[in-house]
mmCIF file of C-alpha atoms in Angstrom:
data_model
loop_
_atom_site.group_PDB
_atom_site.id
_atom_site.type_symbol
_atom_site.label_atom_id
_atom_site.label_comp_id
_atom_site.label_asym_id
_atom_site.label_seq_id
_atom_site.Cartn_x
_atom_site.Cartn_y
_atom_site.Cartn_z
ATOM 1 C CA MET A 1 24.564 15.928 -29.073
ATOM 2 C CA MET A 2 22.838 14.430 -26.050
ATOM 3 C CA SER A 3 20.304 16.702 -24.360
ATOM 4 C CA THR A 4 21.032 17.472 -20.696
ATOM 5 C CA GLN A 5 17.617 18.984 -20.021
ATOM 6 C CA ASN A 6 16.286 17.354 -16.896
ATOM 7 C CA THR A 7 12.857 15.804 -16.628
ATOM 8 C CA LYS A 8 10.527 15.289 -13.684
ATOM 9 C CA THR A 9 8.615 12.022 -13.322
ATOM 10 C CA ILE A 10 5.593 12.185 -11.017
ATOM 11 C CA VAL A 11 4.637 8.981 -9.215
ATOM 12 C CA SER A 12 2.503 8.134 -6.191
ATOM 13 C CA THR A 13 3.768 9.323 -2.830
ATOM 14 C CA VAL A 14 4.440 5.798 -1.607
ATOM 15 C CA GLU A 15 6.334 4.864 -4.774
ATOM 16 C CA CYS A 16 8.462 8.010 -4.521
ATOM 17 C CA TYR A 17 9.424 7.547 -0.877
ATOM 18 C CA ASP A 18 9.997 3.818 -1.182
ATOM 19 C CA ALA A 19 12.539 4.569 -3.912
ATOM 20 C CA TRP A 20 13.982 7.565 -2.025
ATOM 21 C CA SER A 21 14.454 5.738 1.297
ATOM 22 C CA ASN A 22 18.036 4.602 0.644
ATOM 23 C CA THR A 23 19.351 8.120 0.019
ATOM 24 C CA TYR A 24 16.802 10.319 1.815
ATOM 25 C CA ASP A 25 19.091 11.116 4.754
ATOM 26 C CA SER A 26 22.202 11.777 2.680
ATOM 27 C CA ASP A 27 21.208 13.544 -0.545
ATOM 28 C CA GLY A 28 21.801 17.110 0.676
ATOM 29 C CA ASN A 29 18.168 18.152 1.056
ATOM 30 C CA ILE A 30 18.355 21.723 2.380
ATOM 31 C CA LEU A 31 14.747 21.627 3.587
ATOM 32 C CA GLN A 32 15.686 18.906 6.057
ATOM 33 C CA LEU A 33 18.476 21.098 7.424
ATOM 34 C CA LEU A 34 16.135 24.070 7.897
ATOM 35 C CA ASP A 35 13.541 21.698 9.324
ATOM 36 C CA ASN A 36 16.021 20.500 11.943
ATOM 37 C CA VAL A 37 16.556 24.097 13.076
ATOM 38 C CA ALA A 38 12.805 24.767 13.315
ATOM 39 C CA PHE A 39 12.316 21.533 15.279
ATOM 40 C CA GLU A 40 15.073 22.524 17.709
ATOM 41 C CA GLU A 41 13.594 25.994 18.217
ATOM 42 C CA ILE A 42 9.907 25.107 18.561
ATOM 43 C CA ALA A 43 9.211 21.412 19.169
ATOM 44 C CA GLN A 44 12.225 20.454 21.271
ATOM 45 C CA PRO A 45 11.466 22.778 24.229
ATOM 46 C CA LEU A 46 7.904 21.425 24.345
ATOM 47 C CA LEU A 47 9.158 17.845 24.260
ATOM 48 C CA ASN A 48 11.594 18.632 27.051
ATOM 49 C CA SER A 49 8.879 20.028 29.301
ATOM 50 C CA ILE A 50 7.051 17.549 31.524
ATOM 51 C CA ASN A 51 3.288 17.630 31.933
ATOM 52 C CA GLN A 52 2.703 16.637 35.554
ATOM 53 C CA ASN A 53 -0.895 15.713 34.711
ATOM 54 C CA SER A 54 0.148 12.990 32.263
ATOM 55 C CA THR A 55 1.731 9.725 33.430
ATOM 56 C CA LYS A 56 3.328 8.945 30.066
ATOM 57 C CA GLN A 57 3.230 11.511 27.312
ATOM 58 C CA ILE A 58 2.432 10.241 23.826
ATOM 59 C CA CYS A 59 3.422 11.899 20.579
ATOM 60 C CA CYS A 60 1.889 10.938 17.264
ATOM 61 C CA GLU A 61 4.286 11.498 14.389
ATOM 62 C CA LEU A 62 2.368 11.800 11.114
ATOM 63 C CA GLY A 63 4.963 10.991 8.487
ATOM 64 C CA CYS A 64 7.836 9.554 10.524
ATOM 65 C CA GLY A 65 9.900 8.839 7.416
ATOM 66 C CA THR A 66 13.349 7.425 8.218
ATOM 67 C CA GLY A 67 13.083 8.420 11.885
ATOM 68 C CA ARG A 68 14.959 11.730 11.693
ATOM 69 C CA ASN A 69 12.655 13.235 14.333
ATOM 70 C CA THR A 70 11.591 9.964 15.946
ATOM 71 C CA THR A 71 14.999 9.639 17.592
ATOM 72 C CA LYS A 72 14.785 13.182 18.962
ATOM 73 C CA ILE A 73 11.376 12.481 20.483
ATOM 74 C CA LEU A 74 12.586 9.221 22.044
ATOM 75 C CA HIS A 75 15.522 10.997 23.671
ATOM 76 C CA THR A 76 13.025 13.067 25.698
ATOM 77 C CA GLY A 77 11.289 9.978 27.060
ATOM 78 C CA TRP A 78 7.976 10.299 25.205
ATOM 79 C CA SER A 79 6.186 7.286 23.795
ATOM 80 C CA ILE A 80 5.529 7.536 20.074
ATOM 81 C CA ILE A 81 2.926 6.438 17.569
ATOM 82 C CA ALA A 82 4.832 6.632 14.282
ATOM 83 C CA VAL A 83 2.749 6.782 11.110
ATOM 84 C CA ASP A 84 3.944 6.651 7.525
ATOM 85 C CA ILE A 85 2.759 5.525 4.098
ATOM 86 C CA SER A 86 6.102 3.988 3.077
ATOM 87 C CA THR A 87 7.177 0.636 4.473
ATOM 88 C CA CYS A 88 10.710 1.240 3.151
ATOM 89 C CA MET A 89 11.031 4.570 4.970
ATOM 90 C CA MET A 90 9.561 3.093 8.145
ATOM 91 C CA LYS A 91 12.000 0.174 8.036
ATOM 92 C CA LYS A 92 14.856 2.714 8.107
ATOM 93 C CA ALA A 93 13.214 4.425 11.096
ATOM 94 C CA GLN A 94 12.800 1.134 12.948
ATOM 95 C CA GLU A 95 16.484 0.308 12.464
ATOM 96 C CA ARG A 96 17.394 3.803 13.651
ATOM 97 C CA VAL A 97 15.472 3.714 16.926
ATOM 98 C CA LYS A 98 15.863 0.070 17.958
ATOM 99 C CA GLN A 99 18.631 0.669 20.493
ATOM 100 C CA LEU A 100 17.148 3.965 21.710
ATOM 101 C CA GLU A 101 13.907 2.265 22.768
ATOM 102 C CA GLU A 102 15.866 0.069 25.182
ATOM 103 C CA GLN A 103 18.005 2.943 26.503
ATOM 104 C CA HIS A 104 15.141 5.359 27.189
ATOM 105 C CA MET A 105 12.478 2.875 28.352
ATOM 106 C CA SER A 106 10.086 4.336 25.795
ATOM 107 C CA SER A 107 8.120 2.583 23.123
ATOM 108 C CA VAL A 108 7.274 3.215 19.497
ATOM 109 C CA SER A 109 4.129 1.864 17.876
ATOM 110 C CA TRP A 110 4.301 1.685 14.093
ATOM 111 C CA ILE A 111 1.357 2.232 11.746
ATOM 112 C CA ILE A 112 1.444 2.085 7.949
ATOM 113 C CA HIS A 113 -1.333 4.400 6.806
ATOM 114 C CA ASP A 114 -2.293 6.534 3.823
ATOM 115 C CA LEU A 115 -3.558 9.885 5.143
ATOM 116 C CA ASN A 116 -5.173 10.529 1.752
ATOM 117 C CA ASN A 117 -7.361 7.424 1.928
ATOM 118 C CA ASP A 118 -10.878 8.697 2.638
ATOM 119 C CA ASN A 119 -12.171 5.183 3.295
ATOM 120 C CA ASN A 120 -9.660 4.182 5.958
ATOM 121 C CA GLU A 121 -9.543 6.173 9.190
ATOM 122 C CA LEU A 122 -6.283 6.313 11.098
ATOM 123 C CA SER A 123 -6.466 3.639 13.815
ATOM 124 C CA ILE A 124 -5.629 5.823 16.810
ATOM 125 C CA ASN A 125 -8.172 6.384 19.589
ATOM 126 C CA ASP A 126 -9.928 9.723 20.035
ATOM 127 C CA SER A 127 -8.310 12.181 22.485
ATOM 128 C CA SER A 128 -5.401 9.830 23.165
ATOM 129 C CA VAL A 129 -2.193 11.726 22.279
ATOM 130 C CA ASP A 130 -0.527 14.724 23.921
ATOM 131 C CA ALA A 131 1.173 16.061 20.805
ATOM 132 C CA VAL A 132 1.187 15.661 17.035
ATOM 133 C CA ILE A 133 4.297 16.299 14.965
ATOM 134 C CA SER A 134 4.187 16.282 11.175
ATOM 135 C CA THR A 135 7.195 17.657 9.325
ATOM 136 C CA LEU A 136 7.458 18.168 5.560
ATOM 137 C CA VAL A 137 4.339 16.063 4.986
ATOM 138 C CA ILE A 138 1.459 18.456 4.337
ATOM 139 C CA GLU A 139 2.609 19.057 0.747
ATOM 140 C CA HIS A 140 1.499 15.482 -0.008
ATOM 141 C CA ILE A 141 -1.908 15.829 1.676
ATOM 142 C CA LYS A 142 -4.775 16.221 -0.755
ATOM 143 C CA SER A 143 -7.405 17.304 1.778
ATOM 144 C CA ILE A 144 -5.992 19.368 4.623
ATOM 145 C CA GLU A 145 -9.529 19.586 5.996
ATOM 146 C CA ARG A 146 -9.445 15.832 6.640
ATOM 147 C CA PHE A 147 -5.825 16.059 7.807
ATOM 148 C CA PHE A 148 -6.620 18.599 10.534
ATOM 149 C CA LYS A 149 -9.826 16.806 11.540
ATOM 150 C CA THR A 150 -7.753 13.669 12.151
ATOM 151 C CA ILE A 151 -5.243 15.638 14.219
ATOM 152 C CA TYR A 152 -7.993 17.244 16.296
ATOM 153 C CA ARG A 153 -9.747 13.907 16.809
ATOM 154 C CA ILE A 154 -6.722 12.106 18.256
ATOM 155 C CA LEU A 155 -5.405 15.050 20.300
ATOM 156 C CA LYS A 156 -6.237 15.271 24.007
ATOM 157 C CA LYS A 157 -8.521 18.238 24.678
ATOM 158 C CA ASN A 158 -6.571 20.179 27.289
ATOM 159 C CA ASN A 159 -4.291 23.189 27.697
ATOM 160 C CA TYR A 160 -1.123 21.113 27.341
ATOM 161 C CA SER A 161 -1.732 19.450 23.963
ATOM 162 C CA TRP A 162 0.061 20.885 20.946
ATOM 163 C CA VAL A 163 0.675 20.370 17.229
ATOM 164 C CA PHE A 164 3.899 21.107 15.351
ATOM 165 C CA ILE A 165 3.712 21.144 11.551
ATOM 166 C CA THR A 166 6.311 22.139 8.989
ATOM 167 C CA ALA A 167 6.006 22.558 5.252
ATOM 168 C CA MET A 168 7.862 23.343 2.093
ATOM 169 C CA HIS A 169 7.046 27.025 1.590
ATOM 170 C CA PRO A 170 4.725 27.730 -1.385
ATOM 171 C CA ASN A 171 7.542 29.884 -2.786
ATOM 172 C CA MET A 172 9.312 26.665 -3.776
ATOM 173 C CA TYR A 173 6.269 25.027 -5.295
ATOM 174 C CA GLN A 174 5.472 28.123 -7.325
ATOM 175 C CA ALA A 175 9.061 28.139 -8.602
ATOM 176 C CA GLY A 176 8.534 24.630 -9.960
ATOM 177 C CA SER A 177 10.088 22.662 -7.110
ATOM 178 C CA GLN A 178 8.507 19.801 -5.201
ATOM 179 C CA ALA A 179 9.547 16.910 -2.976
ATOM 180 C CA GLY A 180 11.611 14.410 -4.909
ATOM 181 C CA PHE A 181 15.128 13.240 -5.632
ATOM 182 C CA THR A 182 17.578 13.020 -8.500
ATOM 183 C CA ILE A 183 17.660 9.604 -10.152
ATOM 184 C CA ASP A 184 20.259 10.477 -12.811
ATOM 185 C CA LYS A 185 23.115 12.796 -11.825
ATOM 186 C CA ILE A 186 24.158 13.321 -15.453
ATOM 187 C CA THR A 187 20.778 14.441 -16.790
ATOM 188 C CA GLY A 188 19.398 15.717 -13.488
ATOM 189 C CA ASP A 189 16.219 13.697 -13.973
ATOM 190 C CA LYS A 190 14.050 13.592 -10.829
ATOM 191 C CA LEU A 191 11.439 11.301 -9.334
ATOM 192 C CA CYS A 192 8.755 13.225 -7.424
ATOM 193 C CA GLY A 193 5.723 12.315 -5.375
ATOM 194 C CA ILE A 194 2.308 13.859 -5.958
ATOM 195 C CA SER A 195 2.214 17.288 -4.299
ATOM 196 C CA PHE A 196 -0.383 19.960 -3.592
ATOM 197 C CA ASP A 197 0.168 23.710 -3.341
ATOM 198 C CA HIS A 198 -1.432 24.697 -0.022
ATOM 199 C CA SER A 199 -1.038 28.372 0.766
ATOM 200 C CA ILE A 200 0.065 29.454 4.237
ATOM 201 C CA GLU A 201 -3.205 31.332 4.677
ATOM 202 C CA HIS A 202 -5.250 28.266 3.736
ATOM 203 C CA ILE A 203 -3.374 26.010 6.159
ATOM 204 C CA ILE A 204 -3.970 28.427 9.032
ATOM 205 C CA GLU A 205 -7.609 28.968 8.017
ATOM 206 C CA ILE A 206 -8.433 25.250 7.948
ATOM 207 C CA ALA A 207 -6.601 24.586 11.215
ATOM 208 C CA THR A 208 -8.564 27.404 12.857
ATOM 209 C CA LYS A 209 -11.850 25.994 11.550
ATOM 210 C CA THR A 210 -10.850 22.686 13.124
ATOM 211 C CA CYS A 211 -10.578 24.355 16.548
ATOM 212 C CA LEU A 212 -6.799 24.672 16.531
ATOM 213 C CA LYS A 213 -5.307 28.038 17.486
ATOM 214 C CA LEU A 214 -2.106 29.261 15.850
ATOM 215 C CA ILE A 215 0.466 29.983 18.574
ATOM 216 C CA LYS A 216 3.564 30.545 16.471
ATOM 217 C CA TYR A 217 4.383 30.804 12.761
ATOM 218 C CA THR A 218 7.901 31.114 11.360
ATOM 219 C CA GLU A 219 9.492 31.164 7.929
ATOM 220 C CA LYS A 220 13.061 30.220 7.099
ATOM 221 C CA GLY A 221 15.137 30.689 3.993
ATOM 222 C CA VAL A 222 18.650 30.980 2.676
ATOM 223 C CA GLU A 223 19.822 34.211 4.279
ATOM 224 C CA ASN A 224 23.053 34.972 2.425
ATOM 225 C CA GLU A 225 25.980 33.411 0.590
ATOM 226 C CA GLU A 226 27.619 32.169 3.776
ATOM 227 C CA HIS A 227 24.372 30.530 4.875
ATOM 228 C CA ALA A 228 24.014 28.968 1.411
ATOM 229 C CA THR A 229 27.543 27.554 1.641
ATOM 230 C CA ASN A 230 26.753 25.996 5.026
ATOM 231 C CA LEU A 231 23.533 24.451 3.718
ATOM 232 C CA GLY A 232 25.126 23.041 0.571
ATOM 233 C CA ILE A 233 25.374 23.640 -3.148
ATOM 234 C CA ARG A 234 21.623 23.293 -3.728
ATOM 235 C CA ALA A 235 20.931 26.293 -1.488
ATOM 236 C CA LYS A 236 22.513 28.966 -3.666
ATOM 237 C CA LYS A 237 19.567 29.371 -6.057
ATOM 238 C CA TRP A 238 17.256 30.056 -3.095
ATOM 239 C CA MET A 239 19.235 32.928 -1.557
ATOM 240 C CA GLY A 240 16.953 35.621 -0.177
ATOM 241 C CA ILE A 241 13.834 33.433 -0.501
ATOM 242 C CA ASN A 242 11.797 31.831 2.291
ATOM 243 C CA ILE A 243 11.498 28.127 1.508
ATOM 244 C CA HIS A 244 10.409 26.602 4.838
ATOM 245 C CA ALA A 245 7.364 27.257 7.027
ATOM 246 C CA SER A 246 6.543 26.011 10.514
ATOM 247 C CA PHE A 247 3.378 26.177 12.598
ATOM 248 C CA LEU A 248 2.640 25.582 16.272
ATOM 249 C CA PHE A 249 -1.013 25.052 17.162
ATOM 250 C CA LYS A 250 -2.896 24.382 20.385
ATOM 251 C CA ILE A 251 -6.494 23.498 21.147
ATOM 252 C CA GLN A 252 -8.747 26.574 21.181
ATOM 253 C CA ASN A 253 -9.740 27.386 24.758
ATOM 254 C CA ASN A 254 -13.466 27.173 24.114
ATOM 255 C CA GLU A 255 -13.000 23.552 22.989
ATOM 256 C CA ILE A 256 -11.405 22.389 26.253
#
């Protein structure tokens, strides 16, 4: 009898997301659905607000992926610096936003960059962006110390600058789950990128040490059976468990 026990193959982050790019937006990932809600609640109002002291507001998106959030940012009229490690994911994003750039008179600059490469600094000028958005990326970051130092370096040092970060909640990682996708529907075999289990406390601690002040923290999960049904079949096993975390940071006042 053939075994149906699924296996998990761990590959580099870029290899995983290059392979995942064709189905990333359609494979029923419940974290993306919860992430969309968090974005709407926290990041969207900030994007909609206009800073009168800035002629053209710039958002750096660390981990733009297939452009799921890039399109939302463009709709608000911000310019974007979109960063990702995967050329295949970025190609999907570029196709997604091509027409929007013309409609909204905003521009997107694209940078392929590995945030885990200690020998290659992200090529964005110091104190040059008004906001940083990084959703469902931090799980793949080896050194969050370096990650937050990069964010602080490129962020403008004023009262208006902000940082929105979301993450797969450690509850999922500790239950044996990590970012990846099914490559064989019969066996359930998965391809996963390299992930790191950063605790919520550690993320906040390192951000604080990097002169970023936590303004808002929220957790989301699968609330009940009805919520699970709305999210999709993969949500049922997570009922009653928080699986998504979001953070809003601003520059600490003594650093402005």
